[in-house]
Short mmCIF file of C-alpha atoms in Angstrom, two decimals:
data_model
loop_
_atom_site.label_atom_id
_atom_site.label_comp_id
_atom_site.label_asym_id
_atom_site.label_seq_id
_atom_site.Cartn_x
_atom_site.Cartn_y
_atom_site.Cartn_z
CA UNK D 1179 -49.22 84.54 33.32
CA UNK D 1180 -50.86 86.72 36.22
CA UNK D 1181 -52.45 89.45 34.94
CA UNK D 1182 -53.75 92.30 36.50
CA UNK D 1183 -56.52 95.13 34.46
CA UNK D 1184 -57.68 98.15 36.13
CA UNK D 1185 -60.80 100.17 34.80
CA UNK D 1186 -61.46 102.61 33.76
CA UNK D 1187 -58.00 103.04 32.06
CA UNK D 1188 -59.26 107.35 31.82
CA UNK D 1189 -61.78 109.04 34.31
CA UNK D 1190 -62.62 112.73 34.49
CA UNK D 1191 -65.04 114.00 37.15
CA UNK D 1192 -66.01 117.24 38.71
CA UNK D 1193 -65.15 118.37 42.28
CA UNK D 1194 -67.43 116.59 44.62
CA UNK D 1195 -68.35 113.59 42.83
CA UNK D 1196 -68.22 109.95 43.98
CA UNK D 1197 -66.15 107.70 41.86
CA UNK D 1198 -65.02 103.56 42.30
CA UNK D 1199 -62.01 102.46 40.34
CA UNK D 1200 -61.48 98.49 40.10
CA UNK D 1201 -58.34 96.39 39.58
CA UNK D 1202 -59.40 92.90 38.80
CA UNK D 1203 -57.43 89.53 37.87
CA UNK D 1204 -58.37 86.06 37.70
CA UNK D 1205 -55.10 85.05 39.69
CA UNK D 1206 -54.95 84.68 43.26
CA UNK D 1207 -52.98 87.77 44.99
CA UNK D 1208 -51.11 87.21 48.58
CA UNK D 1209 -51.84 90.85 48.96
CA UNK D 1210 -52.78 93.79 47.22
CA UNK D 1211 -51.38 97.29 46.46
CA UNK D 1212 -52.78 100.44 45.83
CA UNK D 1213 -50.57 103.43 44.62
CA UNK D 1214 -51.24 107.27 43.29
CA UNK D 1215 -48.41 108.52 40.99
CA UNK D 1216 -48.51 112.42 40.11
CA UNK D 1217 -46.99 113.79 36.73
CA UNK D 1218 -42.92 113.78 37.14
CA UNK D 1219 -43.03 111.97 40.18
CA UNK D 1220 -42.95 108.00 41.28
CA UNK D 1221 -45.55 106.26 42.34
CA UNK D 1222 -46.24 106.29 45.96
CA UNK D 1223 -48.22 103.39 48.08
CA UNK D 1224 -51.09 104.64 49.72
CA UNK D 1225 -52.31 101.06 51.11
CA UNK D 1226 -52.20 97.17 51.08
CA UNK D 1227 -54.99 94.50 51.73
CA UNK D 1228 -54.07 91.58 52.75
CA UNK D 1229 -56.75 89.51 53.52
CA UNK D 1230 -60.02 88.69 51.77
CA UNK D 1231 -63.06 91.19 52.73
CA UNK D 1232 -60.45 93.24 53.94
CA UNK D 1233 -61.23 97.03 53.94
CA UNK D 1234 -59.34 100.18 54.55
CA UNK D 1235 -59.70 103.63 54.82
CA UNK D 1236 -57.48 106.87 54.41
CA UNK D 1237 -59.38 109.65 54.47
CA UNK D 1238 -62.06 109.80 52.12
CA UNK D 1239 -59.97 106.71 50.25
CA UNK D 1240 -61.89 103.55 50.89
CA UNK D 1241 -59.81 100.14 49.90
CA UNK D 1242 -61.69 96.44 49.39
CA UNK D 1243 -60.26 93.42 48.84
CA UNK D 1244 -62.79 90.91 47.16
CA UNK D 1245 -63.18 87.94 49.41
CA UNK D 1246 -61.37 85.93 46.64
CA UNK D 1247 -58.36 87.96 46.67
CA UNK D 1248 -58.31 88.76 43.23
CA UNK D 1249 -59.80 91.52 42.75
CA UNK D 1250 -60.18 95.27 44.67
CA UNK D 1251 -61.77 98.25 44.42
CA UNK D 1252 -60.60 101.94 45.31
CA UNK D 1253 -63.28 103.95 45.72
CA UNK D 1254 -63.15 108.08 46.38
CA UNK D 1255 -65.73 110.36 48.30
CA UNK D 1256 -66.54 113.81 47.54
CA UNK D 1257 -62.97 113.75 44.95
CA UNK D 1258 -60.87 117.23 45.16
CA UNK D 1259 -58.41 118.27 42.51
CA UNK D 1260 -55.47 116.98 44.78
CA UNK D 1261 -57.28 113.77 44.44
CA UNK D 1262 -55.69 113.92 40.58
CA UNK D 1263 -53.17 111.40 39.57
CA UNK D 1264 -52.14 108.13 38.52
CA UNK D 1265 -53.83 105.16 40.57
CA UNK D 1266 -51.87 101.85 39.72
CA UNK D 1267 -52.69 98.14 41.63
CA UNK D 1268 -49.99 96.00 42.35
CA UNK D 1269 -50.87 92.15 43.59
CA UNK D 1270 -48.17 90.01 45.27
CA UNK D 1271 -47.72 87.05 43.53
CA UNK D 1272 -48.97 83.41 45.25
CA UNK D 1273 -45.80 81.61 43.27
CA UNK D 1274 -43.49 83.91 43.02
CA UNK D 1275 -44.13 86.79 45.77
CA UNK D 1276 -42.99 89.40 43.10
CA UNK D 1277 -45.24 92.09 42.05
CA UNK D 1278 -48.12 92.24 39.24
CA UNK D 1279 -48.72 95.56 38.18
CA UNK D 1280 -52.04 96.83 36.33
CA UNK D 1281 -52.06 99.75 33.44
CA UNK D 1282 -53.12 102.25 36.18
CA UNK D 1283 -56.23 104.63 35.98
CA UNK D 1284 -55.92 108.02 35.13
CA UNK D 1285 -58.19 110.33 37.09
CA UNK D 1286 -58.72 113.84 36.66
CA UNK D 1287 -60.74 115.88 39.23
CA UNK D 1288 -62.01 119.18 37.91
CA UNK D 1289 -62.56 122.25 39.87
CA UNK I 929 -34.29 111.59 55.63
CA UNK I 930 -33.78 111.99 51.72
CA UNK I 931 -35.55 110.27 49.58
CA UNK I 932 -34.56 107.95 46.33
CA UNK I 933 -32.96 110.35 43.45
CA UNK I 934 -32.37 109.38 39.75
CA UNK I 935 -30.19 110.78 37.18
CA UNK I 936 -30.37 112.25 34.77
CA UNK I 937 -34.42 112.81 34.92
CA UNK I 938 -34.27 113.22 31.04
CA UNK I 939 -31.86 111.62 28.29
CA UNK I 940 -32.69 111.75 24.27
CA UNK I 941 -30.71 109.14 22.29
CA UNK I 942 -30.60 107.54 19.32
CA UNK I 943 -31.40 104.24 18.26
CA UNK I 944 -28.18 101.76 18.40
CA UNK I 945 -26.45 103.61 21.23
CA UNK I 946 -26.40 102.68 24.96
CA UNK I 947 -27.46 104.81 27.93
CA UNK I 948 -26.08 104.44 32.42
CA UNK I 949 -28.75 105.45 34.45
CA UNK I 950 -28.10 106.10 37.73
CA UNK I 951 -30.14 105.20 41.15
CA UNK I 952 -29.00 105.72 44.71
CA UNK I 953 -31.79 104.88 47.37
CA UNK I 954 -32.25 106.11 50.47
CA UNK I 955 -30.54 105.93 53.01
CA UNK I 956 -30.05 102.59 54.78
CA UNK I 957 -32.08 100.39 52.44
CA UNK I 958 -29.92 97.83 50.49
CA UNK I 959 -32.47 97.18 47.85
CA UNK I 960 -32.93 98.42 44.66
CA UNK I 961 -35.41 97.39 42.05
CA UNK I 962 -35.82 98.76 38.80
CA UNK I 963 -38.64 99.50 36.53
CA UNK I 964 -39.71 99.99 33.05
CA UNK I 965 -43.48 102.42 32.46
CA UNK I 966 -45.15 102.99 29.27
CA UNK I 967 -48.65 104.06 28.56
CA UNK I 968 -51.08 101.51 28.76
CA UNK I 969 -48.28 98.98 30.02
CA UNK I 970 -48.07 99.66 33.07
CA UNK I 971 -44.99 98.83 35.42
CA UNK I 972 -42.87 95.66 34.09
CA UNK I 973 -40.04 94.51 36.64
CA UNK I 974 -36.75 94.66 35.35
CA UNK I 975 -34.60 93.34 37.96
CA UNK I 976 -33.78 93.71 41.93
CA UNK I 977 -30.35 94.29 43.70
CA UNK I 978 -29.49 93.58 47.04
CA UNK I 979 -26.49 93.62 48.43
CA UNK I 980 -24.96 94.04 45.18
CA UNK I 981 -26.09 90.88 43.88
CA UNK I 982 -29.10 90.36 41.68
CA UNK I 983 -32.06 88.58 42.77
CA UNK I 984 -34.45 88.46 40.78
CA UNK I 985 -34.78 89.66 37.21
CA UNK I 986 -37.92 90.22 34.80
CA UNK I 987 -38.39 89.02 31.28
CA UNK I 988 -36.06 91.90 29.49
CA UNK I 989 -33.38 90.58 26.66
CA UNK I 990 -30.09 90.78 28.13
CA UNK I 991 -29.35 94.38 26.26
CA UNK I 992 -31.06 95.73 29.50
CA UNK I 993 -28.59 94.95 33.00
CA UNK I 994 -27.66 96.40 36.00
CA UNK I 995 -24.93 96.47 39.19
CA UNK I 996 -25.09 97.75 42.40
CA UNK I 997 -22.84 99.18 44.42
CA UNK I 998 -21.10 98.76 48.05
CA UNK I 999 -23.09 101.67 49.57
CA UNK I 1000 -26.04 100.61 47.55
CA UNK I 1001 -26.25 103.02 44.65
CA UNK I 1002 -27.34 101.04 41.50
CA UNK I 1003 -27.11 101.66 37.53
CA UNK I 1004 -29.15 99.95 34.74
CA UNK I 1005 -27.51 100.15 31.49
CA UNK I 1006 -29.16 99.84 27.82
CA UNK I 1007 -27.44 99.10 25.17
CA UNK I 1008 -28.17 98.80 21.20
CA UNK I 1009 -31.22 101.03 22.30
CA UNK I 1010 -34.45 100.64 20.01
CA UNK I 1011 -37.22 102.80 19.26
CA UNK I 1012 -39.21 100.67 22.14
CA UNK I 1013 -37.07 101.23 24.62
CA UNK I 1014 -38.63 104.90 25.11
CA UNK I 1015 -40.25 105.29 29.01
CA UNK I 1016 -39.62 106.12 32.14
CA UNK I 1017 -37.43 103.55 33.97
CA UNK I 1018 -38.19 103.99 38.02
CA UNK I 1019 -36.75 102.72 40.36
CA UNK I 1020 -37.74 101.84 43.98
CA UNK I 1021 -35.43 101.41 47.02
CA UNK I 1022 -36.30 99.19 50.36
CA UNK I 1023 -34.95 97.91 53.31
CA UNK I 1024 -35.25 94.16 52.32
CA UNK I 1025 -36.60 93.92 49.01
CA UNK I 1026 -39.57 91.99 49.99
CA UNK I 1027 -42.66 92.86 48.25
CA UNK I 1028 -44.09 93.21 51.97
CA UNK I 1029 -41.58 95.72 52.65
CA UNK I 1030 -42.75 99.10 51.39
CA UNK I 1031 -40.91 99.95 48.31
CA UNK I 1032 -39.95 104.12 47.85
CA UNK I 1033 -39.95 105.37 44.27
CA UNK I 1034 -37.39 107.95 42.90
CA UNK I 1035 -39.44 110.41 40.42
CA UNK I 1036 -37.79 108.43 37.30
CA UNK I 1037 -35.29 109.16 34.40
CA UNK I 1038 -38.19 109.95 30.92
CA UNK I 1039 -35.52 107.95 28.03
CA UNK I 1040 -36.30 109.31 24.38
CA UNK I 1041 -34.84 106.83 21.79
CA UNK I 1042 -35.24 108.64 18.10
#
C-alpha cells in the first residue's frame, strides 16, 4: 500500500518567518501534487513536479521533488497570514495512476 | 465560468439512515470524482464518474455509491450511515479524469452522523 506522511501534521509561525513542510513516502510517485485548502473551502492545486530534482516556484512558494521521486518539500519565505491553510500532497501512483493523498499540514501564520 | 457546487454544504443525521449528496461540476468537464476527509486521514478516493459510468472506485463497503448524470451532475449516496461516516465528502470535477488533468474542488458537503 502507497503511503504518503506529511510533517509537521500542526505548524504555527509568526509573520515573516521561514518555514519547510515535507511530504515523504517510500513509494515511487509519477508526479507529485501540492495543494492549500482554506476552512469551508476545497482544496485547490497550487503545483505539480514531475520529474526528479524538479523545482518550482510561485511566488515566495518554492516546490522540490527529491531526485527519487518520493519525496518533496514545500517550503515558504517570509509567510503572511494569507499564507494560512491546509497544505495536502498528492503523488500519482506508478501502478495505478490514481492519487495518494497525505494527512495535510496545518499552518497557521500569525500577525 | 462557475465553479464546482455541492449540496447541501451541511446535513446532521442519524445513525442507520441514508443521505443523496449532490455534485454538479463545472461546466464542460465530464468527470467527477468523489472524496471522503477526516482529520488526520487525509483524502481517501471514493470513486470517479465519467461519462456516467464508473471508473474507478476506492476501498469503501458498498453502503457508499454513486451515478452520474447525462449533463454530468453526480450524487453519492450513504446508506445505513454509522457514527464513522462523519466528514466532509468533496468532490472534484475535470475534463478527463486523469490524475494529470487538473482536478477543481467544490467547497464540500460537512455530514454529521449522531
Amino acid at each position: 500500500t502507497q503511503l504518503l506522511e506529511q510533517s509537521p501534521q500542526f505548524l504555527s509561525i509568526q509573520e515573516g518567518e521561514n518555514l519547510t513542510v515535507y511530504c515523504n513516502s517510500s513509494s515511487v510517485f509519477s508526479s507529485l501534487q501540492w495543494y492549500r485548502q482554506e476552512p469551508g473551502e476545497g482544496p485547490v492545486l497550487l503545483v505539480t513536479v514531475v520529474t526528479g530534482g524538479e523545482v518550482k516556484k510561485l511566488k515566495r512558494l518554492t516546490f522540490q521533488f527529491g531526485d527519487a521521486r518520493k519525496d518533496s518539500s514545500l517550503h515558504i519565505t517570509a509567510a503572511q497570514p494569507g499564507d494560512t491553510g491546509l497544505y495536502l500532497c498528492a503523488g500519482e501512483s506508478d501502478s495505478n495512476y490514481q492519487l495518494i493523498w497525505g494527512a495535510g499540514t496545518k499552518l497557521i501564520i500569525k500577525p | 465560468k462557475a465553479g464546482v457546487t455541492q449540496t447541501p454544504r451541511y446535513l446532521i443525521k442519524t445513525r442507520g439512515q441514508q443521505v443523496t449528496l449532490s455534485c454538479s461540476p463545472i461546466s464542460g468537464h465530464r468527470s467527477v470524482s468523489w472524496y471522503q476527509q477526516t482529520p488526520g486521514q487525509g483524502l481517501q478516493f471514493l470513486f470517479e464518474y465519467f461519462s456516467e459510468t464508473q471508473r474507478n472506485k476506492g476501498n469503501f463497503p458498498g453502503r457508499f455509491s454513486g451515478r452520474q448524470f447525462s449533463n454530468s451532475r453526480s450524487e453519492m449516496n450513504v446508506s445505513t450511515l454509522e457514527l464513522g461516516d462523519s466528514a466532509l465528502y468533496l468532490c472534484a470535477s475535470s475534463s478527463t479524469g486523469f490524475s494529470t488533468d487538473t482536478q477543481y474542488f467544490g467547497p464540500g458537503t460537512r455530514l454529521t452522523v449522531l
